[in-house]
Structure formats: structure tokens, C-alpha cells
């Protein structure tokens, strides 16, 4: 299998090259030249495998230039109890009749990004060796909260790599900020940006494609790669947990092989739900992909109208990892839906850069409505949902997962669809303890962050993840804060 660029279909690289580069030189995203299929018989077999073996089976379909031994080296090291607090890696909780919470936050940073970012360093270092690249890999990351810490933890002290993370200074939770500012490792760097996530993401993309920066980096024996979901090596591991979840439901007798399910995903950058789209088109029977947004509802509007318009007010919410107005992975979806029309993608995303909006064709609008249902909720509704779930089911969820639950309830009410549904639960409630505690106790807390964590532990009966508990006494290492216009100079000064 080879990989094309969304902005130039003539680009044709191996998976190792796509993973190493992160983003195409033309600014496009790498997409596999076909979507491999998975048969019902294979789904049944997956049910009897460990998570690591399920992942290896699926990766073999996409990373065809990797040997079986190389793939198992990556999966066996990434998906083990040394990294995850549960043997299942991805836990499934039966919330209420026909609804399942796919808990993706039992890794070292307590967020779903661990599912991909624990394996990406193995993918990347293996890829570098495969293509005989004699350069140090510099990982540049923009984060809305969770990707940054997960990438830092994954690449911490990995030989032949260096990593720098930018986060919006006022756009992450106190716990997310503390996770990044206390990060250990000799090859890591963290910097706050006076702006929002889109400013971080745009800055990183601009640096990636800046010839001056790339030349200076190359002369120093280094090259850029990405740990954001623009890197195919970040996206392909996310496909795994949706296929794994379906196989698990079949194995447990919750559904029959061939039964359709819905998948509801809280998302801002569109990567997590795009992975579910890939799982569906590989052969997992999916009825509807439900895209859940917070009040920054650019994706909801797009799914419902076919118009993508980032020219709107930006809100800082209690679900900060979704505070995004430019959803990068949408480019991959539209490339597929247009029949890989790179000229159309260049036109639309050129308009997004210059005018802040574009409108897709009528046939793409029809495909969007056939595949997806979009909804959103505000902070008040998010917190009300956390409280309701806690009181009804004694289940504590974080602010992002609650957005998905609320949107799913709206979907059921509007459509009457009672198809069994997987809801992607994307973060530990302890990462957003202030908002979760306020939702459960119906009052703002005046306690400090760690007192709130202790109180939430009393109420939820969920053990505090050791990775978060240990932060209390860790010294802060990173305190830099810069203007968005200074990103390029900051990178050059700290990475060369």
C-alpha cells in the first residue's frame, strides 16, 4: 500500500515515509491509496485476541512495508500493562440499555491520545531505520490539551528524537497545564502561546512548510515530523479501537455478527471520528457516525449545511480539547468523498486559508448527511449531563464525554433510532475535576486542584490515576509564554 497527498494525488510514498514526514511537502495530508477490507470471519477471530494482537492484525493491512516482526515490536511495547492501567487497554462500560462507553483513557496521561501516542514513537523510529534516514527527528506539536502531554510522554527520552509542544495559555485545564509544565525528559520542550489552539496549529503548520526553517534544520542534521493527527501514524491506531470494540461486543454476545451499531464521538479536530469512518469502510457494520461538538460548533454546521465557516466567535469552554475552529482531518474525509480530487481540495482549503470558509458540492453534502449526524451542546448542558449520568447510573464522566452523551440523547430524540451505540469516552474525569465536581455537587468549588481531585475520588469511587496523583509534588520545568508571531524564532532558538 502507498500513500497519496490530499493536495497532489501524484505523490506516492510508503507508510514509513508518510509517518516520518508527517505532512506532505505541498501541505497536504497523507491518505492510503485504498481502504483495506476486514471480513466477518476476521472480526470473529479478533474477538479472541489481545488488544495488541488486534492492533497488529489491522496495522498489517495499512503498513505493508513493515515486517510482521516490526509490527509486533511496536504493538507489544505500546499496548501492555506497563503503559496502561487495565489489561484490556480500552475498557467498555455498559452505561444503559444498548449504550456502551468505550473508555480510552486508561493510559499514562489519562486521555484517548495515549491509544495512538504510545505507539507512534515505535512507528517513527522503526520507519526512520527502514528508509535509512540519518537525521534526528524533531517532533513539533500543537495541542488543545491532551495531545501535548500524550506526545511528550510517548517521546520522552526516545533516542534520535526531540519534541516541542505549544499549547494555548488560557485554553487548557489546570490539570492539563500542570501535566505539561512538569514533564520529565531530556529531549522535551513546552511553551504556552498567547492565543487559541487554532493559532498553535496554524503556527506549527507554517513552520513545517517554511523552507528557511527546514533548511536550517537539515543543515543541523535534523528534520521535522508530527505527532498531531495530521500524521497518519497517529490516525491509524485510532481505527483499531473501534474495530476492537465491535469484535468485543460480538464476543460478549451484546450484538450478533453483522448487526449495525452507531458510534458517537466528541471531536474538534475530526481525527477521532474520521478513524471511526475508516473502521466502517473497512467493514465494521456502522449505521450512523454521530459527531458531537461543544459550542464551537463549526463541525455541526458543516455536516448540516455543507458550509465550513471559521469566521465566528471562538469560545473557551469546559471541554477545552474540542475548542477548535479549524478541523484538520476533515481534509482527508473530503479527499475521499470527492473521489480523490486534489484540485478541488486545493481550491476549498485555499479558500479556508484566504477567506475562512468554503462550501462543498451537492453530492458531497449528500454523502455527509448519509454518513454523519452532527449536534452540539453548551457548557451548561454539558455539566447538567454529567450530573444526570452520575445520579442515574453512578457513573462519572469527563466534560468531553458528556458532550457526546448529550448529543447522542438529542440524536435519539430527533431520529427515534435505537441502534446500539458506542460512545467514545475520551478522558478521565480527574483531568477536569473542577467542572466535573461542580456538575455533580451543583456548586462551584473553592478548593485547590488536588483537594478537588480528592473530593471527586470520594464521590466517584474511581481510583485517582497514579500519573495524576504524582503531579502534586513534581516541580514545574517549563514556564515560557510567547506571542504567536514569535513561534518560528522560538523554534529555531530552542531546537537548533
CSV table of C-alpha atoms in Angstrom, one decimal:
chain,number,residue,atom,x,y,z
A,1,UNK,CA,0.0,0.0,0.0
A,2,UNK,CA,1.2,3.5,-0.8
A,3,UNK,CA,0.1,6.9,0.4
A,4,UNK,CA,-1.0,10.0,-1.6
A,5,UNK,CA,-1.2,13.6,-0.6
A,6,UNK,CA,-4.6,15.2,-0.4
A,7,UNK,CA,-3.3,18.1,-2.4
A,8,UNK,CA,-1.3,16.2,-5.0
A,9,UNK,CA,-2.5,12.7,-5.9
A,10,UNK,CA,0.7,12.1,-7.9
A,11,UNK,CA,2.6,11.9,-4.6
A,12,UNK,CA,3.2,8.3,-3.8
A,13,UNK,CA,5.1,7.3,-0.7
A,14,UNK,CA,5.4,4.2,1.6
A,15,UNK,CA,3.9,4.2,5.0
A,16,UNK,CA,7.3,4.6,6.6
A,17,UNK,CA,7.9,7.7,4.5
A,18,UNK,CA,4.4,9.1,5.3
A,19,UNK,CA,4.9,8.5,9.1
A,20,UNK,CA,8.4,10.0,9.0
A,21,UNK,CA,7.4,13.1,7.1
A,22,UNK,CA,4.2,13.6,9.0
A,23,UNK,CA,2.8,16.1,6.4
A,24,UNK,CA,3.4,16.2,2.6
A,25,UNK,CA,5.7,18.9,1.3
A,26,UNK,CA,2.8,20.5,-0.5
A,27,UNK,CA,0.9,21.0,2.8
A,28,UNK,CA,-1.5,18.1,2.1
A,29,UNK,CA,-2.2,15.1,4.4
A,30,UNK,CA,-1.2,11.6,3.6
A,31,UNK,CA,-4.0,9.1,2.8
A,32,UNK,CA,-3.7,5.4,2.0
A,33,UNK,CA,-4.3,4.7,-1.7
A,34,UNK,CA,-7.1,2.3,-0.8
A,35,UNK,CA,-9.1,1.2,2.3
A,36,UNK,CA,-8.4,-2.4,3.1
A,37,UNK,CA,-11.3,-4.6,4.0
A,38,UNK,CA,-11.9,-6.8,7.0
A,39,UNK,CA,-14.2,-9.8,6.7
A,40,UNK,CA,-16.8,-11.1,9.2
A,41,UNK,CA,-14.7,-14.1,9.8
A,42,UNK,CA,-11.7,-11.9,10.7
A,43,UNK,CA,-13.9,-9.9,13.1
A,44,UNK,CA,-14.8,-13.1,14.9
A,45,UNK,CA,-11.1,-14.1,15.2
A,46,UNK,CA,-10.2,-10.6,16.5
A,47,UNK,CA,-12.6,-11.2,19.4
A,48,UNK,CA,-10.3,-13.9,20.8
A,49,UNK,CA,-7.1,-11.9,20.5
A,50,UNK,CA,-5.4,-9.5,22.9
A,51,UNK,CA,-5.6,-5.8,22.1
A,52,UNK,CA,-2.0,-5.7,21.0
A,53,UNK,CA,-2.7,-8.6,18.6
A,54,UNK,CA,-5.8,-7.0,17.2
A,55,UNK,CA,-3.8,-3.9,16.6
A,56,UNK,CA,-1.0,-5.8,14.8
A,57,UNK,CA,-3.6,-7.6,12.6
A,58,UNK,CA,-5.1,-4.2,11.5
A,59,UNK,CA,-1.7,-2.4,11.1
A,60,UNK,CA,-0.5,-5.2,8.8
A,61,UNK,CA,-3.3,-4.1,6.3
A,62,UNK,CA,-2.0,-0.5,6.3
A,63,UNK,CA,1.7,-0.7,7.0
A,64,UNK,CA,2.6,-3.1,4.3
A,65,UNK,CA,6.2,-2.2,4.1
A,66,UNK,CA,6.6,-3.2,7.8
A,67,UNK,CA,7.5,-6.8,8.6
A,68,UNK,CA,5.4,-8.8,10.9
A,69,UNK,CA,8.2,-8.7,13.5
A,70,UNK,CA,8.4,-4.9,13.2
A,71,UNK,CA,4.7,-4.5,13.7
A,72,UNK,CA,4.7,-6.8,16.8
A,73,UNK,CA,7.7,-5.0,18.2
A,74,UNK,CA,5.6,-1.8,18.1
A,75,UNK,CA,2.3,-3.2,19.4
A,76,UNK,CA,3.8,-5.4,22.1
A,77,UNK,CA,5.8,-2.5,23.5
A,78,UNK,CA,3.0,0.1,23.3
A,79,UNK,CA,-0.1,-1.9,24.4
A,80,UNK,CA,0.9,-3.5,27.7
A,81,UNK,CA,0.2,-3.1,31.4
A,82,UNK,CA,3.4,-1.2,31.8
A,83,UNK,CA,1.7,1.7,29.9
A,84,UNK,CA,-1.9,1.1,30.6
A,85,UNK,CA,-3.7,0.6,34.0
A,86,UNK,CA,-6.0,-2.1,32.6
A,87,UNK,CA,-5.2,-5.3,30.7
A,88,UNK,CA,-8.0,-4.6,28.2
A,89,UNK,CA,-6.2,-1.4,27.2
A,90,UNK,CA,-9.6,0.0,26.1
A,91,UNK,CA,-12.3,-0.7,28.6
A,92,UNK,CA,-16.0,-1.0,27.8
A,93,UNK,CA,-18.6,0.1,30.3
A,94,UNK,CA,-22.3,-0.7,29.8
A,95,UNK,CA,-23.9,2.6,30.7
A,96,UNK,CA,-27.6,1.9,30.0
A,97,UNK,CA,-29.6,-0.4,27.7
A,98,UNK,CA,-27.8,-0.5,24.3
A,99,UNK,CA,-25.2,2.2,25.1
A,100,UNK,CA,-21.6,1.4,25.7
A,101,UNK,CA,-18.9,3.8,27.0
A,102,UNK,CA,-15.6,3.0,25.2
A,103,UNK,CA,-13.1,4.2,27.8
A,104,UNK,CA,-10.0,5.2,26.0
A,105,UNK,CA,-8.3,7.0,28.9
A,106,UNK,CA,-6.5,4.3,30.9
A,107,UNK,CA,-3.1,5.1,29.6
A,108,UNK,CA,-0.3,7.2,31.2
A,109,UNK,CA,-1.8,10.6,30.5
A,110,UNK,CA,-5.4,9.6,31.1
A,111,UNK,CA,-6.7,10.6,27.7
A,112,UNK,CA,-7.6,8.9,24.4
A,113,UNK,CA,-4.5,10.3,22.8
A,114,UNK,CA,-2.4,7.6,24.6
A,115,UNK,CA,-4.0,5.0,22.4
A,116,UNK,CA,-2.0,6.4,19.4
A,117,UNK,CA,0.8,8.3,21.1
A,118,UNK,CA,2.1,5.3,23.0
A,119,UNK,CA,2.8,3.5,19.7
A,120,UNK,CA,3.8,6.5,17.4
A,121,UNK,CA,7.4,6.7,18.8
A,122,UNK,CA,7.8,3.0,17.9
A,123,UNK,CA,6.3,3.6,14.4
A,124,UNK,CA,8.5,6.6,13.9
A,125,UNK,CA,11.9,5.1,15.0
A,126,UNK,CA,11.2,1.9,13.0
A,127,UNK,CA,10.3,4.0,9.9
A,128,UNK,CA,13.5,6.1,10.2
A,129,UNK,CA,15.5,2.9,10.2
A,130,UNK,CA,13.6,1.4,7.3
A,131,UNK,CA,14.3,4.3,5.0
A,132,UNK,CA,17.9,4.6,6.2
A,133,UNK,CA,17.4,8.2,7.3
A,134,UNK,CA,20.4,9.6,9.2
A,135,UNK,CA,18.7,12.5,10.9
A,136,UNK,CA,17.4,13.4,14.3
A,137,UNK,CA,13.6,13.7,14.2
A,138,UNK,CA,12.1,16.9,15.6
A,139,UNK,CA,8.5,16.5,16.7
A,140,UNK,CA,6.5,19.7,16.7
A,141,UNK,CA,3.1,19.6,18.3
A,142,UNK,CA,0.2,21.9,18.7
A,143,UNK,CA,-2.2,20.8,21.4
A,144,UNK,CA,-5.6,21.7,22.7
A,145,UNK,CA,-4.8,19.9,25.9
A,146,UNK,CA,-4.4,16.2,25.6
A,147,UNK,CA,-2.2,15.6,22.5
A,148,UNK,CA,0.7,17.6,24.0
A,149,UNK,CA,1.1,15.6,27.2
A,150,UNK,CA,0.5,12.3,25.5
A,151,UNK,CA,3.1,13.1,22.8
A,152,UNK,CA,5.6,14.3,25.5
A,153,UNK,CA,5.1,11.2,27.5
A,154,UNK,CA,5.4,8.9,24.4
A,155,UNK,CA,8.6,10.6,23.0
A,156,UNK,CA,10.2,11.3,26.4
A,157,UNK,CA,13.9,10.3,26.1
A,158,UNK,CA,13.3,8.3,22.9
A,159,UNK,CA,16.7,8.1,21.2
A,160,UNK,CA,17.1,10.1,18.0
A,161,UNK,CA,14.1,12.4,18.7
A,162,UNK,CA,13.4,15.8,20.1
A,163,UNK,CA,9.9,17.2,20.9
A,164,UNK,CA,8.4,20.7,21.4
A,165,UNK,CA,4.8,21.3,22.3
A,166,UNK,CA,2.8,24.5,22.0
A,167,UNK,CA,-0.4,25.0,23.9
A,168,UNK,CA,-2.9,27.9,24.3
A,169,UNK,CA,-2.1,29.6,27.6
A,170,UNK,CA,-5.7,30.1,28.6
A,171,UNK,CA,-7.1,27.2,26.7
A,172,UNK,CA,-6.4,24.1,28.7
A,173,UNK,CA,-7.5,22.8,32.1
A,174,UNK,CA,-5.3,23.4,35.2
A,175,UNK,CA,-4.5,19.7,35.3
A,176,UNK,CA,-3.6,19.6,31.6
A,177,UNK,CA,-1.3,22.6,32.1
A,178,UNK,CA,0.4,21.0,35.1
A,179,UNK,CA,0.9,17.8,33.2
A,180,UNK,CA,2.8,19.6,30.5
A,181,UNK,CA,4.8,22.1,32.7
A,182,UNK,CA,6.1,19.3,34.9
A,183,UNK,CA,7.1,16.9,32.0
A,184,UNK,CA,10.3,14.9,32.5
A,185,UNK,CA,12.8,14.0,29.9
A,186,UNK,CA,16.0,15.5,28.4
A,187,UNK,CA,14.6,15.9,24.9
A,188,UNK,CA,11.3,17.7,25.6
A,189,UNK,CA,10.2,21.3,25.4
A,190,UNK,CA,6.9,23.0,26.3
A,191,UNK,CA,5.8,26.6,25.5
A,192,UNK,CA,2.5,28.4,26.1
A,193,UNK,CA,1.1,30.6,23.3
A,194,UNK,CA,-0.9,33.8,23.8
A,195,UNK,CA,-3.8,32.7,21.5
A,196,UNK,CA,-6.1,29.7,21.0
A,197,UNK,CA,-5.5,26.2,19.6
A,198,UNK,CA,-6.0,27.3,16.0
A,199,UNK,CA,-3.2,29.8,16.4
A,200,UNK,CA,-1.0,26.9,17.7
A,201,UNK,CA,-2.0,24.6,14.9
A,202,UNK,CA,-1.6,27.2,12.2
A,203,UNK,CA,1.8,28.2,13.5
A,204,UNK,CA,3.1,24.6,13.6
A,205,UNK,CA,1.8,24.0,10.0
A,206,UNK,CA,3.5,27.2,8.8
A,207,UNK,CA,6.8,26.2,10.4
A,208,UNK,CA,6.5,22.7,8.9
A,209,UNK,CA,6.3,24.1,5.4
A,210,UNK,CA,8.8,27.0,5.9
A,211,UNK,CA,11.8,26.4,3.5
A,212,UNK,CA,14.1,28.6,5.6
A,213,UNK,CA,13.4,26.6,8.8
A,214,UNK,CA,13.6,23.2,7.1
A,215,UNK,CA,16.9,24.2,5.5
A,216,UNK,CA,18.4,25.3,8.8
A,217,UNK,CA,17.1,22.1,10.5
A,218,UNK,CA,18.5,19.9,7.7
A,219,UNK,CA,22.0,21.6,8.0
A,220,UNK,CA,21.9,20.7,11.7
A,221,UNK,CA,21.2,17.0,10.9
A,222,UNK,CA,17.5,17.2,11.8
A,223,UNK,CA,14.1,17.1,10.2
A,224,UNK,CA,10.5,17.7,11.2
A,225,UNK,CA,7.8,15.2,11.8
A,226,UNK,CA,4.5,15.5,13.6
A,227,UNK,CA,2.7,13.8,16.5
A,228,UNK,CA,-0.6,15.6,15.7
A,229,UNK,CA,-3.3,13.6,13.9
A,230,UNK,CA,-2.1,15.2,10.7
A,231,UNK,CA,0.4,12.3,10.9
A,232,UNK,CA,-1.1,9.1,9.5
A,233,UNK,CA,0.9,7.2,12.2
A,234,UNK,CA,-1.3,9.0,14.8
A,235,UNK,CA,-4.6,8.2,13.0
A,236,UNK,CA,-4.2,4.6,12.1
A,237,UNK,CA,-4.0,3.4,15.8
A,238,UNK,CA,-7.4,5.1,16.4
A,239,UNK,CA,-9.0,2.9,13.8
A,240,UNK,CA,-8.0,-0.1,15.9
A,241,UNK,CA,-10.1,0.7,18.9
A,242,UNK,CA,-13.4,0.9,17.0
A,243,UNK,CA,-12.8,-2.4,15.3
A,244,UNK,CA,-11.7,-3.9,18.6
A,245,UNK,CA,-14.8,-2.6,20.3
A,246,UNK,CA,-17.1,-4.2,17.7
A,247,UNK,CA,-15.3,-7.5,18.0
A,248,UNK,CA,-15.6,-7.3,21.8
A,249,UNK,CA,-19.4,-6.7,21.6
A,250,UNK,CA,-19.8,-9.7,19.3
A,251,UNK,CA,-17.6,-11.9,21.5
A,252,UNK,CA,-19.6,-10.9,24.6
A,253,UNK,CA,-23.0,-11.6,22.9
A,254,UNK,CA,-24.1,-8.0,23.2
A,255,UNK,CA,-24.6,-7.9,19.4
A,256,UNK,CA,-24.7,-10.6,16.7
A,257,UNK,CA,-22.0,-10.6,14.0
A,258,UNK,CA,-23.3,-8.3,11.2
A,259,UNK,CA,-25.5,-6.2,13.5
A,260,UNK,CA,-25.1,-2.5,12.9
A,261,UNK,CA,-24.0,-0.1,15.6
A,262,UNK,CA,-23.8,3.7,15.9
A,263,UNK,CA,-20.6,5.4,17.0
A,264,UNK,CA,-20.8,8.8,18.8
A,265,UNK,CA,-17.6,10.7,19.1
A,266,UNK,CA,-16.8,14.1,20.8
A,267,UNK,CA,-14.4,15.7,18.4
A,268,UNK,CA,-12.8,19.1,17.5
A,269,UNK,CA,-10.1,18.2,15.0
A,270,UNK,CA,-12.2,15.4,13.4
A,271,UNK,CA,-9.4,12.8,13.7
A,272,UNK,CA,-11.2,10.6,16.2
A,273,UNK,CA,-14.4,10.3,14.2
A,274,UNK,CA,-12.5,10.0,10.9
A,275,UNK,CA,-10.9,6.9,12.4
A,276,UNK,CA,-14.5,5.5,13.0
A,277,UNK,CA,-15.3,6.3,9.4
A,278,UNK,CA,-12.3,4.3,8.2
A,279,UNK,CA,-13.4,1.4,10.5
A,280,UNK,CA,-16.8,1.5,8.9
A,281,UNK,CA,-15.4,1.4,5.4
A,282,UNK,CA,-13.1,-1.4,6.3
A,283,UNK,CA,-16.2,-3.5,7.0
A,284,UNK,CA,-17.4,-2.8,10.6
A,285,UNK,CA,-21.2,-2.5,10.3
A,286,UNK,CA,-22.0,1.1,11.3
A,287,UNK,CA,-25.4,2.8,10.9
A,288,UNK,CA,-24.5,6.4,11.7
A,289,UNK,CA,-21.5,8.3,12.8
A,290,UNK,CA,-22.6,10.9,15.4
A,291,UNK,CA,-20.3,13.9,15.5
A,292,UNK,CA,-20.5,15.7,18.9
A,293,UNK,CA,-19.3,19.3,19.3
A,294,UNK,CA,-19.3,21.8,22.1
A,295,UNK,CA,-20.4,25.4,21.5
A,296,UNK,CA,-17.6,25.8,19.0
A,297,UNK,CA,-19.9,24.0,16.6
A,298,UNK,CA,-18.2,24.6,13.3
A,299,UNK,CA,-18.4,20.8,12.5
A,300,UNK,CA,-22.1,20.6,13.4
A,301,UNK,CA,-22.9,23.5,11.0
A,302,UNK,CA,-20.7,21.9,8.3
A,303,UNK,CA,-22.4,18.5,8.5
A,304,UNK,CA,-25.8,20.1,8.4
A,305,UNK,CA,-25.2,22.7,5.6
A,306,UNK,CA,-22.0,21.7,3.7
A,307,UNK,CA,-20.6,25.2,4.5
A,308,UNK,CA,-17.4,25.3,6.6
A,309,UNK,CA,-17.0,28.7,8.1
A,310,UNK,CA,-14.5,29.5,10.8
A,311,UNK,CA,-15.4,33.2,10.8
A,312,UNK,CA,-17.3,33.1,14.1
A,313,UNK,CA,-16.7,33.7,17.8
A,314,UNK,CA,-14.3,31.4,19.5
A,315,UNK,CA,-15.4,30.1,22.9
A,316,UNK,CA,-13.2,28.8,25.7
A,317,UNK,CA,-15.2,26.0,27.2
A,318,UNK,CA,-15.1,23.4,30.0
A,319,UNK,CA,-14.3,20.8,27.2
A,320,UNK,CA,-11.1,22.6,26.0
A,321,UNK,CA,-9.7,19.8,23.9
A,322,UNK,CA,-12.6,20.5,21.5
A,323,UNK,CA,-12.1,24.3,21.4
A,324,UNK,CA,-11.2,24.2,17.7
A,325,UNK,CA,-12.4,26.1,14.6
A,326,UNK,CA,-10.1,24.5,12.0
A,327,UNK,CA,-10.6,20.8,11.9
A,328,UNK,CA,-7.6,19.5,10.0
A,329,UNK,CA,-8.6,15.9,9.4
A,330,UNK,CA,-11.7,17.0,7.5
A,331,UNK,CA,-9.4,17.4,4.6
A,332,UNK,CA,-8.8,13.6,4.5
A,333,UNK,CA,-12.6,12.9,4.5
A,334,UNK,CA,-13.3,15.4,1.7
A,335,UNK,CA,-10.5,14.0,-0.4
A,336,UNK,CA,-12.1,10.6,-0.2
A,337,UNK,CA,-15.6,11.9,-0.8
A,338,UNK,CA,-14.6,13.8,-3.9
A,339,UNK,CA,-13.1,10.7,-5.4
A,340,UNK,CA,-9.5,11.9,-4.6
A,341,UNK,CA,-10.0,15.2,-6.4
A,342,UNK,CA,-6.8,17.0,-5.3
A,343,UNK,CA,-7.7,20.2,-7.4
A,344,UNK,CA,-11.0,20.6,-5.5
A,345,UNK,CA,-9.2,20.1,-2.2
A,346,UNK,CA,-6.7,22.7,-3.1
A,347,UNK,CA,-9.5,25.1,-4.0
A,348,UNK,CA,-11.6,24.5,-0.9
A,349,UNK,CA,-8.7,24.7,1.6
A,350,UNK,CA,-7.2,27.6,-0.2
A,351,UNK,CA,-10.5,29.4,0.4
A,352,UNK,CA,-10.4,28.4,4.0
A,353,UNK,CA,-6.9,30.0,4.3
A,354,UNK,CA,-7.8,33.2,2.5
A,355,UNK,CA,-11.5,33.7,3.2
A,356,UNK,CA,-12.1,31.5,6.3
A,357,UNK,CA,-14.9,29.5,4.6
A,358,UNK,CA,-15.7,27.1,1.7
A,359,UNK,CA,-18.8,25.3,0.6
A,360,UNK,CA,-18.7,21.7,-0.7
A,361,UNK,CA,-20.7,20.4,-3.7
A,362,UNK,CA,-24.2,19.0,-3.5
A,363,UNK,CA,-23.0,15.4,-4.0
A,364,UNK,CA,-20.6,15.7,-1.1
A,365,UNK,CA,-23.4,17.3,1.1
A,366,UNK,CA,-25.5,14.2,0.4
A,367,UNK,CA,-22.6,11.9,1.3
A,368,UNK,CA,-22.1,13.8,4.6
A,369,UNK,CA,-25.7,13.6,5.6
A,370,UNK,CA,-25.8,9.8,4.7
A,371,UNK,CA,-22.7,9.1,6.9
A,372,UNK,CA,-22.9,11.6,9.7
A,373,UNK,CA,-25.2,13.3,12.1
A,374,UNK,CA,-24.0,16.4,13.9
A,375,UNK,CA,-25.0,18.0,17.1
A,376,UNK,CA,-23.6,20.3,19.8
A,377,UNK,CA,-24.2,21.5,23.4
A,378,UNK,CA,-23.0,24.3,25.6
A,379,UNK,CA,-21.2,24.2,29.0
A,380,UNK,CA,-24.5,24.4,30.9
A,381,UNK,CA,-25.9,21.3,29.1
A,382,UNK,CA,-22.5,19.5,29.4
A,383,UNK,CA,-22.5,19.9,33.2
A,384,UNK,CA,-26.2,19.0,33.5
A,385,UNK,CA,-25.4,15.8,31.6
A,386,UNK,CA,-22.5,14.9,33.9
A,387,UNK,CA,-24.8,15.4,36.9
A,388,UNK,CA,-27.7,13.3,35.4
A,389,UNK,CA,-25.4,10.4,34.5
A,390,UNK,CA,-23.9,10.4,38.0
A,391,UNK,CA,-27.3,10.4,39.7
A,392,UNK,CA,-28.9,7.9,37.4
A,393,UNK,CA,-26.1,5.4,36.8
A,394,UNK,CA,-23.4,6.2,39.4
A,395,UNK,CA,-21.1,6.8,36.5
A,396,UNK,CA,-18.7,9.7,36.4
A,397,UNK,CA,-17.6,11.1,33.0
A,398,UNK,CA,-15.5,14.0,31.9
A,399,UNK,CA,-16.7,17.1,30.2
A,400,UNK,CA,-15.9,15.9,26.6
A,401,UNK,CA,-17.6,12.5,27.1
A,402,UNK,CA,-20.6,14.3,28.5
A,403,UNK,CA,-20.9,16.4,25.3
A,404,UNK,CA,-21.1,13.1,23.4
A,405,UNK,CA,-23.7,11.7,25.7
A,406,UNK,CA,-25.9,14.9,25.4
A,407,UNK,CA,-25.6,14.9,21.6
A,408,UNK,CA,-26.4,11.2,21.4
A,409,UNK,CA,-29.6,11.8,23.5
A,410,UNK,CA,-30.5,14.6,21.1
A,411,UNK,CA,-29.9,12.2,18.2
A,412,UNK,CA,-32.1,9.5,19.6
A,413,UNK,CA,-34.9,12.0,20.4
A,414,UNK,CA,-34.8,13.6,16.9
A,415,UNK,CA,-34.4,10.3,14.9
A,416,UNK,CA,-36.0,7.7,17.0
A,417,UNK,CA,-33.0,5.4,16.2
A,418,UNK,CA,-32.4,2.9,19.0
A,419,UNK,CA,-29.5,1.1,17.3
A,420,UNK,CA,-26.9,0.0,19.9
A,421,UNK,CA,-24.3,2.7,20.2
A,422,UNK,CA,-20.7,3.1,21.3
A,423,UNK,CA,-19.8,6.4,22.8
A,424,UNK,CA,-16.1,7.3,22.8
A,425,UNK,CA,-15.1,8.3,26.3
A,426,UNK,CA,-12.1,10.4,25.8
A,427,UNK,CA,-10.6,11.5,29.1
A,428,UNK,CA,-10.5,10.7,32.8
A,429,UNK,CA,-12.9,12.9,34.8
A,430,UNK,CA,-9.9,13.8,37.0
A,431,UNK,CA,-8.4,15.9,34.2
A,432,UNK,CA,-11.3,18.3,34.5
A,433,UNK,CA,-12.1,17.9,38.2
A,434,UNK,CA,-13.3,21.4,38.8
A,435,UNK,CA,-16.1,21.2,36.1
A,436,UNK,CA,-17.0,17.6,36.9
A,437,UNK,CA,-17.2,18.4,40.7
A,438,UNK,CA,-19.3,21.5,40.0
A,439,UNK,CA,-21.7,19.4,37.9
A,440,UNK,CA,-22.1,16.6,40.5
A,441,UNK,CA,-22.4,18.9,43.6
A,442,UNK,CA,-24.2,21.7,41.7
A,443,UNK,CA,-21.9,24.3,43.1
A,444,UNK,CA,-18.6,25.8,42.2
A,445,UNK,CA,-15.8,24.6,44.5
A,446,UNK,CA,-13.3,26.9,46.2
A,447,UNK,CA,-10.9,24.1,46.8
A,448,UNK,CA,-7.5,23.8,45.2
A,449,UNK,CA,-7.0,21.4,42.3
A,450,UNK,CA,-5.8,18.5,44.4
A,451,UNK,CA,-8.4,18.9,47.1
A,452,UNK,CA,-11.0,18.7,44.2
A,453,UNK,CA,-9.3,15.5,43.0
A,454,UNK,CA,-9.6,14.0,46.4
A,455,UNK,CA,-13.3,15.1,46.7
A,456,UNK,CA,-14.1,13.6,43.3
A,457,UNK,CA,-12.4,10.4,44.3
A,458,UNK,CA,-14.8,10.2,47.3
A,459,UNK,CA,-17.9,10.8,45.2
A,460,UNK,CA,-17.0,8.7,42.1
A,461,UNK,CA,-15.4,5.7,43.7
A,462,UNK,CA,-12.9,5.8,40.8
A,463,UNK,CA,-9.2,5.4,41.9
A,464,UNK,CA,-7.2,8.5,41.1
A,465,UNK,CA,-4.8,7.6,38.3
A,466,UNK,CA,-1.3,7.3,39.6
A,467,UNK,CA,0.0,9.6,36.8
A,468,UNK,CA,-2.2,12.4,38.0
A,469,UNK,CA,-1.7,11.8,41.7
A,470,UNK,CA,2.1,12.1,41.3
A,471,UNK,CA,1.9,15.5,39.7
A,472,UNK,CA,1.2,17.2,43.0
A,473,UNK,CA,4.8,17.1,44.1
A,474,UNK,CA,6.6,17.5,40.8
A,475,UNK,CA,8.5,20.7,40.1
A,476,UNK,CA,7.4,22.8,37.1
A,477,UNK,CA,10.1,22.8,34.4
A,478,UNK,CA,8.5,25.0,31.7
A,479,UNK,CA,7.1,28.5,32.0
A,480,UNK,CA,7.8,30.2,28.7
A,481,UNK,CA,4.9,32.1,27.1
A,482,UNK,CA,5.2,33.8,23.7
A,483,UNK,CA,3.2,35.7,21.1
A,484,UNK,CA,2.0,33.6,18.1
A,485,UNK,CA,4.2,35.8,15.8
A,486,UNK,CA,7.3,34.6,17.7
A,487,UNK,CA,6.8,30.8,17.1
A,488,UNK,CA,9.3,30.5,14.3
A,489,UNK,CA,12.1,32.3,16.1
A,490,UNK,CA,11.4,30.3,19.3
A,491,UNK,CA,11.6,27.0,17.4
A,492,UNK,CA,14.9,28.0,15.8
A,493,UNK,CA,16.4,29.2,19.0
A,494,UNK,CA,15.4,26.1,21.0
A,495,UNK,CA,15.8,23.3,18.5
A,496,UNK,CA,18.9,24.2,16.6
